[in-house]
PDB file of C-alpha atoms in Angstrom:
ATOM      1  CA  MET A  44       0.005   0.517 -14.945  1.00 69.00           C
ATOM      2  CA  SER A  45      -3.527   1.385 -13.800  1.00 80.00           C
ATOM      3  CA  ILE A  46      -6.350  -1.169 -13.775  1.00 86.00           C
ATOM      4  CA  ARG A  47      -7.935   0.512 -16.800  1.00 82.00           C
ATOM      5  CA  SER A  48      -4.613   0.531 -18.660  1.00 83.00           C
ATOM      6  CA  ALA A  49      -4.122  -3.175 -17.899  1.00 81.00           C
ATOM      7  CA  TRP A  50      -7.548  -4.003 -19.367  1.00 81.00           C
ATOM      8  CA  ALA A  51      -6.752  -1.876 -22.426  1.00 84.00           C
ATOM      9  CA  PHE A  52      -3.369  -3.556 -22.867  1.00 77.00           C
ATOM     10  CA  LEU A  53      -4.943  -7.016 -22.701  1.00 80.00           C
ATOM     11  CA  ALA A  54      -7.629  -5.999 -25.191  1.00 85.00           C
ATOM     12  CA  VAL A  55      -5.069  -4.630 -27.650  1.00 83.00           C
ATOM     13  CA  LEU A  56      -2.912  -7.754 -27.462  1.00 80.00           C
ATOM     14  CA  HIS A  57      -5.873 -10.017 -28.144  1.00 81.00           C
ATOM     15  CA  PHE A  58      -7.168  -7.766 -30.912  1.00 79.00           C
ATOM     16  CA  VAL A  59      -3.782  -7.969 -32.642  1.00 79.00           C
ATOM     17  CA  ALA A  60      -3.847 -11.779 -32.426  1.00 76.00           C
ATOM     18  CA  ILE A  61      -7.388 -11.935 -33.807  1.00 86.00           C
ATOM     19  CA  ALA A  62      -6.491  -9.483 -36.585  1.00 87.00           C
ATOM     20  CA  ALA A  63      -3.491 -11.640 -37.504  1.00 81.00           C
ATOM     21  CA  GLY A  64      -5.778 -14.634 -37.820  1.00 82.00           C
ATOM     22  CA  TRP A  65      -8.277 -12.656 -39.926  1.00 81.00           C
ATOM     23  CA  ARG A  66      -5.543 -11.351 -42.238  1.00 81.00           C
ATOM     24  CA  PHE A  67      -3.152 -14.296 -42.513  1.00 84.00           C
ATOM     25  CA  GLY A  68      -5.261 -17.302 -41.638  1.00 86.00           C
ATOM     26  CA  PHE A  69      -6.047 -19.604 -38.751  1.00 85.00           C
ATOM     27  CA  VAL A  70      -2.496 -20.885 -38.178  1.00 84.00           C
ATOM     28  CA  ALA A  71      -1.061 -17.362 -38.014  1.00 82.00           C
ATOM     29  CA  GLY A  72      -3.822 -16.269 -35.652  1.00 78.00           C
ATOM     30  CA  LEU A  73      -3.252 -19.272 -33.408  1.00 85.00           C
ATOM     31  CA  ALA A  74       0.498 -18.576 -33.333  1.00 85.00           C
ATOM     32  CA  ALA A  75      -0.144 -14.913 -32.493  1.00 74.00           C
ATOM     33  CA  MET A  76      -2.561 -15.842 -29.706  1.00 84.00           C
ATOM     34  CA  PHE A  77      -0.007 -18.294 -28.315  1.00 83.00           C
ATOM     35  CA  ALA A  78       2.657 -15.555 -28.360  1.00 83.00           C
ATOM     36  CA  VAL A  79       0.308 -13.181 -26.535  1.00 74.00           C
ATOM     37  CA  HIS A  80      -0.233 -15.680 -23.734  1.00 74.00           C
ATOM     38  CA  VAL A  81       3.485 -16.474 -23.511  1.00 80.00           C
ATOM     39  CA  VAL A  82       4.045 -12.763 -22.845  1.00 76.00           C
ATOM     40  CA  LEU A  83       1.239 -12.593 -20.266  1.00 77.00           C
ATOM     41  CA  VAL A  84       2.324 -15.736 -18.417  1.00 79.00           C
ATOM     42  CA  GLY A  85       5.961 -14.654 -18.606  1.00 75.00           C
ATOM     43  CA  ALA A  86       5.089 -11.285 -17.079  1.00 73.00           C
ATOM     44  CA  ILE A  87       3.597 -13.146 -14.102  1.00 77.00           C
ATOM     45  CA  PHE A  88       6.206 -15.818 -13.496  1.00 74.00           C
ATOM     46  CA  LEU A  89       9.325 -14.087 -14.910  1.00 71.00           C
ATOM     47  CA  PRO A  90       8.490 -10.416 -14.380  1.00 69.00           C
ATOM     48  CA  VAL A  91      12.047  -9.053 -14.451  1.00 63.00           C
ATOM     49  CA  VAL A  92      12.850 -10.947 -17.657  1.00 50.00           C
ATOM     50  CA  PHE A  93       9.746  -9.504 -19.342  1.00 54.00           C
ATOM     51  CA  GLY A  94      10.434  -6.001 -18.074  1.00 55.00           C
ATOM     52  CA  VAL A  95       7.467  -5.815 -15.697  1.00 62.00           C
ATOM     53  CA  GLY A  96       9.490  -5.695 -12.475  1.00 65.00           C
ATOM     54  CA  CYS A  97       8.682  -6.901  -8.963  1.00 74.00           C
ATOM     55  CA  GLY A  98       8.140  -3.600  -7.181  1.00 87.00           C
ATOM     56  CA  ILE A  99      10.755  -2.641  -4.586  1.00 94.00           C
ATOM     57  CA  ARG A 100      13.627  -5.129  -4.821  1.00 94.00           C
ATOM     58  CA  ARG A 101      16.407  -3.066  -3.267  1.00 95.00           C
ATOM     59  CA  PHE A 102      16.768   0.007  -1.057  1.00 96.00           C
ATOM     60  CA  LEU A 103      19.285   2.841  -0.830  1.00 95.00           C
ATOM     61  CA  PRO A 104      21.733   1.739   1.911  1.00 96.00           C
ATOM     62  CA  GLN A 105      23.775   3.859   4.246  1.00 93.00           C
ATOM     63  CA  GLY A 106      26.772   1.601   4.389  1.00 94.00           C
ATOM     64  CA  LYS A 107      26.845  -2.191   4.462  1.00 97.00           C
ATOM     65  CA  GLU A 108      23.123  -2.679   5.112  1.00 97.00           C
ATOM     66  CA  VAL A 109      20.588  -5.313   4.107  1.00 98.00           C
ATOM     67  CA  CYS A 110      16.966  -5.896   5.047  1.00 98.00           C
ATOM     68  CA  ILE A 111      15.526  -9.253   6.077  1.00 98.00           C
ATOM     69  CA  THR A 112      11.893  -9.947   5.188  1.00 98.00           C
ATOM     70  CA  ILE A 113       9.987 -12.909   6.621  1.00 98.00           C
ATOM     71  CA  ASP A 114       6.859 -14.268   4.929  1.00 98.00           C
ATOM     72  CA  ASP A 115       3.831 -16.335   5.986  1.00 98.00           C
ATOM     73  CA  GLY A 116       3.303 -15.401   9.637  1.00 97.00           C
ATOM     74  CA  PRO A 117       2.265 -15.301  12.266  1.00 97.00           C
ATOM     75  CA  THR A 118       3.048 -18.968  12.975  1.00 97.00           C
ATOM     76  CA  ALA A 119       4.003 -21.104  15.944  1.00 96.00           C
ATOM     77  CA  ASP A 120       7.677 -20.130  15.647  1.00 97.00           C
ATOM     78  CA  THR A 121       7.083 -16.358  15.522  1.00 98.00           C
ATOM     79  CA  GLU A 122       7.920 -15.876  19.201  1.00 97.00           C
ATOM     80  CA  GLU A 123      11.225 -17.692  18.735  1.00 98.00           C
ATOM     81  CA  LEU A 124      12.058 -15.658  15.643  1.00 98.00           C
ATOM     82  CA  LEU A 125      11.375 -12.442  17.541  1.00 98.00           C
ATOM     83  CA  SER A 126      13.651 -13.573  20.363  1.00 98.00           C
ATOM     84  CA  ILE A 127      16.435 -14.399  17.895  1.00 98.00           C
ATOM     85  CA  LEU A 128      16.122 -10.983  16.249  1.00 98.00           C
ATOM     86  CA  GLU A 129      16.068  -9.229  19.610  1.00 97.00           C
ATOM     87  CA  ALA A 130      19.202 -11.040  20.773  1.00 97.00           C
ATOM     88  CA  ALA A 131      20.978  -9.937  17.597  1.00 97.00           C
ATOM     89  CA  ASN A 132      19.624  -6.370  17.866  1.00 96.00           C
ATOM     90  CA  ALA A 133      18.261  -6.803  14.346  1.00 96.00           C
ATOM     91  CA  ARG A 134      15.054  -5.651  12.685  1.00 96.00           C
ATOM     92  CA  ALA A 135      13.056  -7.308   9.928  1.00 98.00           C
ATOM     93  CA  VAL A 136       9.875  -6.831   7.914  1.00 98.00           C
ATOM     94  CA  PHE A 137       7.179  -9.473   8.458  1.00 98.00           C
ATOM     95  CA  PHE A 138       4.732 -10.061   5.608  1.00 98.00           C
ATOM     96  CA  LEU A 139       1.648 -11.422   7.361  1.00 98.00           C
ATOM     97  CA  ILE A 140      -1.321 -13.477   6.198  1.00 98.00           C
ATOM     98  CA  GLY A 141      -4.606 -11.876   7.236  1.00 98.00           C
ATOM     99  CA  ALA A 142      -6.349 -15.095   8.271  1.00 98.00           C
ATOM    100  CA  ARG A 143      -3.418 -16.016  10.532  1.00 98.00           C
ATOM    101  CA  VAL A 144      -3.383 -12.539  12.058  1.00 98.00           C
ATOM    102  CA  ALA A 145      -7.103 -12.883  12.823  1.00 97.00           C
ATOM    103  CA  ALA A 146      -6.373 -16.167  14.624  1.00 97.00           C
ATOM    104  CA  ASN A 147      -3.537 -14.656  16.690  1.00 96.00           C
ATOM    105  CA  PRO A 148      -3.729 -10.846  16.802  1.00 96.00           C
ATOM    106  CA  ALA A 149      -1.578 -10.599  19.955  1.00 95.00           C
ATOM    107  CA  LEU A 150       1.377 -12.108  18.103  1.00 95.00           C
ATOM    108  CA  CYS A 151       0.953  -9.603  15.291  1.00 95.00           C
ATOM    109  CA  LYS A 152       0.890  -6.775  17.831  1.00 96.00           C
ATOM    110  CA  ARG A 153       4.111  -8.094  19.385  1.00 96.00           C
ATOM    111  CA  ILE A 154       5.854  -7.964  15.992  1.00 97.00           C
ATOM    112  CA  ALA A 155       4.991  -4.291  15.531  1.00 95.00           C
ATOM    113  CA  ALA A 156       5.745  -3.401  19.161  1.00 95.00           C
ATOM    114  CA  ALA A 157       9.254  -4.860  18.806  1.00 96.00           C
ATOM    115  CA  GLY A 158      10.011  -2.313  16.080  1.00 95.00           C
ATOM    116  CA  HIS A 159       9.730  -4.599  13.084  1.00 96.00           C
ATOM    117  CA  GLY A 160       8.004  -3.630   9.867  1.00 97.00           C
ATOM    118  CA  VAL A 161       4.729  -5.307   8.891  1.00 97.00           C
ATOM    119  CA  GLY A 162       3.354  -5.900   5.440  1.00 98.00           C
ATOM    120  CA  ASN A 163       0.411  -7.588   3.765  1.00 98.00           C
ATOM    121  CA  HIS A 164       0.847 -11.104   2.330  1.00 98.00           C
ATOM    122  CA  SER A 165      -2.833 -11.449   1.326  1.00 98.00           C
ATOM    123  CA  GLN A 166      -5.776 -12.703   3.367  1.00 98.00           C
ATOM    124  CA  THR A 167      -5.695 -16.394   2.458  1.00 98.00           C
ATOM    125  CA  HIS A 168      -2.286 -16.862   0.772  1.00 97.00           C
ATOM    126  CA  SER A 169      -3.836 -18.493  -2.267  1.00 95.00           C
ATOM    127  CA  THR A 170      -0.548 -19.749  -3.701  1.00 92.00           C
ATOM    128  CA  ALA A 171      -2.127 -21.587  -6.614  1.00 90.00           C
ATOM    129  CA  TRP A 172      -4.533 -18.878  -7.761  1.00 92.00           C
ATOM    130  CA  PHE A 173      -3.650 -15.366  -6.606  1.00 95.00           C
ATOM    131  CA  TRP A 174      -1.684 -14.729  -9.803  1.00 92.00           C
ATOM    132  CA  SER A 175      -4.880 -15.269 -11.813  1.00 93.00           C
ATOM    133  CA  PHE A 176      -7.190 -13.072  -9.716  1.00 96.00           C
ATOM    134  CA  LEU A 177      -8.995 -10.202 -11.415  1.00 95.00           C
ATOM    135  CA  PRO A 178      -8.922  -6.749  -9.765  1.00 96.00           C
ATOM    136  CA  ARG A 179     -11.967  -7.224  -7.532  1.00 97.00           C
ATOM    137  CA  ALA A 180     -10.674 -10.505  -6.085  1.00 97.00           C
ATOM    138  CA  GLN A 181      -7.221  -9.011  -5.505  1.00 97.00           C
ATOM    139  CA  MET A 182      -8.763  -5.980  -3.822  1.00 98.00           C
ATOM    140  CA  ARG A 183     -10.770  -8.238  -1.512  1.00 98.00           C
ATOM    141  CA  GLU A 184      -7.700 -10.277  -0.530  1.00 98.00           C
ATOM    142  CA  ILE A 185      -5.548  -7.222   0.139  1.00 98.00           C
ATOM    143  CA  GLU A 186      -8.148  -5.082   1.910  1.00 98.00           C
ATOM    144  CA  SER A 187      -9.228  -7.954   4.170  1.00 98.00           C
ATOM    145  CA  ALA A 188      -5.636  -8.585   5.258  1.00 98.00           C
ATOM    146  CA  ASN A 189      -5.046  -4.857   5.766  1.00 98.00           C
ATOM    147  CA  ALA A 190      -8.065  -4.677   8.053  1.00 98.00           C
ATOM    148  CA  GLU A 191      -6.851  -7.596  10.197  1.00 98.00           C
ATOM    149  CA  ILE A 192      -3.273  -6.314  10.439  1.00 98.00           C
ATOM    150  CA  GLU A 193      -4.273  -2.725  11.186  1.00 97.00           C
ATOM    151  CA  LYS A 194      -6.768  -3.835  13.822  1.00 97.00           C
ATOM    152  CA  ALA A 195      -4.184  -6.043  15.530  1.00 96.00           C
ATOM    153  CA  CYS A 196      -1.108  -3.811  15.215  1.00 92.00           C
ATOM    154  CA  GLY A 197      -2.575  -0.319  15.071  1.00 90.00           C
ATOM    155  CA  VAL A 198      -0.377   0.582  12.090  1.00 92.00           C
ATOM    156  CA  LYS A 199      -1.191   1.645   8.553  1.00 94.00           C
ATOM    157  CA  VAL A 200      -0.167  -1.054   6.084  1.00 97.00           C
ATOM    158  CA  ARG A 201       1.388   0.195   2.864  1.00 96.00           C
ATOM    159  CA  LEU A 202       3.520  -2.786   1.779  1.00 98.00           C
ATOM    160  CA  PHE A 203       2.311  -5.888  -0.067  1.00 98.00           C
ATOM    161  CA  ARG A 204       3.966  -9.050  -1.256  1.00 97.00           C
ATOM    162  CA  ALA A 205       1.981 -11.423  -3.428  1.00 96.00           C
ATOM    163  CA  PRO A 206       1.882 -15.118  -2.495  1.00 96.00           C
ATOM    164  CA  VAL A 207       5.051 -16.660  -3.970  1.00 93.00           C
ATOM    165  CA  GLY A 208       5.689 -13.206  -5.465  1.00 92.00           C
ATOM    166  CA  PHE A 209       3.520 -13.949  -8.507  1.00 92.00           C
ATOM    167  CA  ARG A 210       1.175 -11.129  -9.585  1.00 91.00           C
ATOM    168  CA  ASN A 211      -0.540 -10.244 -12.832  1.00 91.00           C
ATOM    169  CA  LEU A 212      -0.849  -6.956 -14.732  1.00 89.00           C
ATOM    170  CA  PHE A 213      -3.769  -5.764 -12.590  1.00 92.00           C
ATOM    171  CA  ASN A 214      -1.852  -5.818  -9.318  1.00 94.00           C
ATOM    172  CA  ALA A 215       0.052  -2.566  -9.795  1.00 92.00           C
ATOM    173  CA  GLY A 216      -3.205  -0.683 -10.409  1.00 94.00           C
ATOM    174  CA  VAL A 217      -4.918  -2.316  -7.426  1.00 96.00           C
ATOM    175  CA  LEU A 218      -2.027  -1.389  -5.138  1.00 96.00           C
ATOM    176  CA  ARG A 219      -1.876   2.160  -6.504  1.00 95.00           C
ATOM    177  CA  SER A 220      -5.570   2.638  -5.749  1.00 96.00           C
ATOM    178  CA  LEU A 221      -4.893   1.517  -2.159  1.00 97.00           C
ATOM    179  CA  GLY A 222      -1.787   3.675  -1.761  1.00 96.00           C
ATOM    180  CA  MET A 223       0.430   0.602  -1.419  1.00 97.00           C
ATOM    181  CA  GLN A 224       3.693  -0.733  -2.875  1.00 96.00           C
ATOM    182  CA  HIS A 225       4.685  -4.225  -3.911  1.00 96.00           C
ATOM    183  CA  VAL A 226       7.896  -5.547  -2.329  1.00 97.00           C
ATOM    184  CA  GLY A 227       9.965  -8.196  -4.048  1.00 94.00           C
ATOM    185  CA  TRP A 228      13.433  -9.384  -3.065  1.00 95.00           C
ATOM    186  CA  SER A 229      16.985  -9.456  -4.390  1.00 95.00           C
ATOM    187  CA  ALA A 230      18.352 -12.462  -2.452  1.00 96.00           C
ATOM    188  CA  ARG A 231      16.776 -15.715  -1.328  1.00 96.00           C
ATOM    189  CA  GLY A 232      17.800 -19.216  -0.369  1.00 97.00           C
ATOM    190  CA  PHE A 233      14.618 -21.194  -1.189  1.00 97.00           C
ATOM    191  CA  ASP A 234      14.109 -21.955   2.497  1.00 97.00           C
ATOM    192  CA  GLY A 235      10.466 -22.816   1.858  1.00 95.00           C
ATOM    193  CA  THR A 236      11.507 -26.014   0.075  1.00 95.00           C
ATOM    194  CA  ASP A 237      15.086 -26.660   1.222  1.00 97.00           C
ATOM    195  CA  SER A 238      15.833 -27.417   4.890  1.00 97.00           C
ATOM    196  CA  ASN A 239      19.604 -27.652   4.424  1.00 98.00           C
ATOM    197  CA  ILE A 240      20.755 -24.637   6.450  1.00 98.00           C
ATOM    198  CA  GLU A 241      24.257 -24.358   4.979  1.00 98.00           C
ATOM    199  CA  ARG A 242      22.954 -24.533   1.425  1.00 98.00           C
ATOM    200  CA  VAL A 243      20.245 -21.935   2.040  1.00 98.00           C
ATOM    201  CA  VAL A 244      22.651 -19.518   3.758  1.00 98.00           C
ATOM    202  CA  TYR A 245      25.158 -19.939   0.925  1.00 98.00           C
ATOM    203  CA  ARG A 246      22.535 -19.029  -1.676  1.00 97.00           C
ATOM    204  CA  ILE A 247      21.538 -15.906   0.247  1.00 97.00           C
ATOM    205  CA  LEU A 248      25.094 -14.685   0.856  1.00 97.00           C
ATOM    206  CA  ARG A 249      26.339 -15.447  -2.657  1.00 95.00           C
ATOM    207  CA  GLY A 250      26.909 -12.117  -4.387  1.00 90.00           C
ATOM    208  CA  LEU A 251      25.144 -10.181  -1.621  1.00 97.00           C
ATOM    209  CA  LYS A 252      25.315  -6.405  -2.082  1.00 97.00           C
ATOM    210  CA  PRO A 253      24.384  -3.457   0.154  1.00 98.00           C
ATOM    211  CA  GLY A 254      20.710  -2.542  -0.157  1.00 98.00           C
ATOM    212  CA  ALA A 255      19.592  -6.125  -0.756  1.00 98.00           C
ATOM    213  CA  ILE A 256      16.181  -7.312   0.401  1.00 98.00           C
ATOM    214  CA  LEU A 257      16.439 -10.888   1.698  1.00 98.00           C
ATOM    215  CA  LEU A 258      13.537 -13.328   1.500  1.00 98.00           C
ATOM    216  CA  LEU A 259      12.966 -15.767   4.374  1.00 98.00           C
ATOM    217  CA  HIS A 260       9.912 -17.676   5.574  1.00 98.00           C
ATOM    218  CA  GLN A 261       8.526 -18.904   8.868  1.00 98.00           C
ATOM    219  CA  GLY A 262       6.447 -21.844   9.981  1.00 97.00           C
ATOM    220  CA  LEU A 263       8.693 -24.819   9.180  1.00 97.00           C
ATOM    221  CA  PRO A 264      10.898 -26.625  11.740  1.00 97.00           C
ATOM    222  CA  HIS A 265      14.201 -25.355  10.309  1.00 98.00           C
ATOM    223  CA  HIS A 266      13.297 -21.674  10.004  1.00 98.00           C
ATOM    224  CA  ALA A 267      14.354 -20.560  13.478  1.00 98.00           C
ATOM    225  CA  LYS A 268      17.749 -22.279  13.167  1.00 98.00           C
ATOM    226  CA  LEU A 269      18.163 -20.763   9.708  1.00 98.00           C
ATOM    227  CA  LEU A 270      17.505 -17.246  10.987  1.00 98.00           C
ATOM    228  CA  ARG A 271      19.979 -17.693  13.845  1.00 98.00           C
ATOM    229  CA  CYS A 272      22.696 -18.988  11.518  1.00 98.00           C
ATOM    230  CA  LEU A 273      22.072 -16.339   8.869  1.00 98.00           C
ATOM    231  CA  LEU A 274      22.208 -13.497  11.387  1.00 98.00           C
ATOM    232  CA  ALA A 275      25.482 -14.834  12.778  1.00 97.00           C
ATOM    233  CA  GLU A 276      27.020 -15.049   9.306  1.00 97.00           C
ATOM    234  CA  LEU A 277      25.815 -11.593   8.291  1.00 98.00           C
ATOM    235  CA  GLN A 278      26.963  -9.867  11.460  1.00 96.00           C
ATOM    236  CA  SER A 279      30.326 -11.615  11.525  1.00 97.00           C
ATOM    237  CA  SER A 280      30.877 -10.266   8.010  1.00 96.00           C
ATOM    238  CA  GLY A 281      30.026  -6.715   9.062  1.00 96.00           C
ATOM    239  CA  TRP A 282      26.499  -6.460   7.679  1.00 97.00           C
ATOM    240  CA  SER A 283      23.885  -4.329   9.469  1.00 95.00           C
ATOM    241  CA  LEU A 284      20.282  -5.583   9.524  1.00 96.00           C
ATOM    242  CA  VAL A 285      17.909  -2.654   9.131  1.00 96.00           C
ATOM    243  CA  VAL A 286      14.379  -1.708   8.128  1.00 96.00           C
ATOM    244  CA  PRO A 287      14.863   1.228   5.744  1.00 95.00           C
ATOM    245  CA  ASP A 288      12.341   4.036   5.335  1.00 92.00           C
ATOM    246  CA  GLU A 289      11.172   2.512   2.036  1.00 91.00           C
ATOM    247  CA  LEU A 290       9.960  -0.546   3.947  1.00 94.00           C
ATOM    248  CA  ARG A 291       8.199   1.131   6.868  1.00 86.00           C
TER     249      ARG A 291
END
C-alpha cells in the first residue's frame, strides 16, 4: 500500500463511520467509529490476524536452514556475540539502531566485515510511539538510521524492522519509496523480557521449520549465553545458520 493509498483508505473508513452516524444516529455512528479504530489498531498490533502481514517472515531454504536476526545493537555485548557466531561458523542479520551506530561506528563496521547482514531498526528505537508516526516522522527515523549505518559499514541498507515490530499502514509506502523491505520473524523466544535460557530456547525451537527467521536481541546480561546455547542446540539438530539472499 502506497502512502497515498493509506491516506485514502483511512479517509474512506472514517467517512463510512460518519455516514453511518448521519444515517442511523449517534449510537450507530459511534459504534462504526469504534469498529474502524479496532481494525486500525489491530492492523498495527496483530497484523497477520488482520491480513496486513509483517513483511518478510520466512525465506526459501536450501535444505534445513534458518536465519538468526539480532535486534537493538550495537551494544556492549556485540563483540562477544560476534565471537560466538564466528566460533560456530554461523551468520546472522543485525538490525541496528542509528543512534547507537553513531556512538560506536567501528563496532557496526566489524559486524559487516564479519559477513553478517545489517538492517535498519530506526534511529531512536521509539518503542512507545513509532507505531503512531505519520509518514514524515517515519521517513526521518529510517533515513537517519540508514545514513549512520551506511557511513559506518559502507553498505547499502535495504532491510528495516520496526521497533517491537509494530508499524502502521503508512510504513509499507514509506519503505517502498526508499527501496526497502520490512522484515518480521517466524520464531521467537521473548528473550527481551525472559532471561530463562531453557524456556527461551524451547519457545524458539518449538515447531521450527526450514526457512524460519528467528528473532533475538542483544544488550541484556543473558543474551550472549542464550546465543551460545541456541547455536549449540540448532547445530546439534542439523540446522544450518545462514543469511539468505532475501536478507542481504
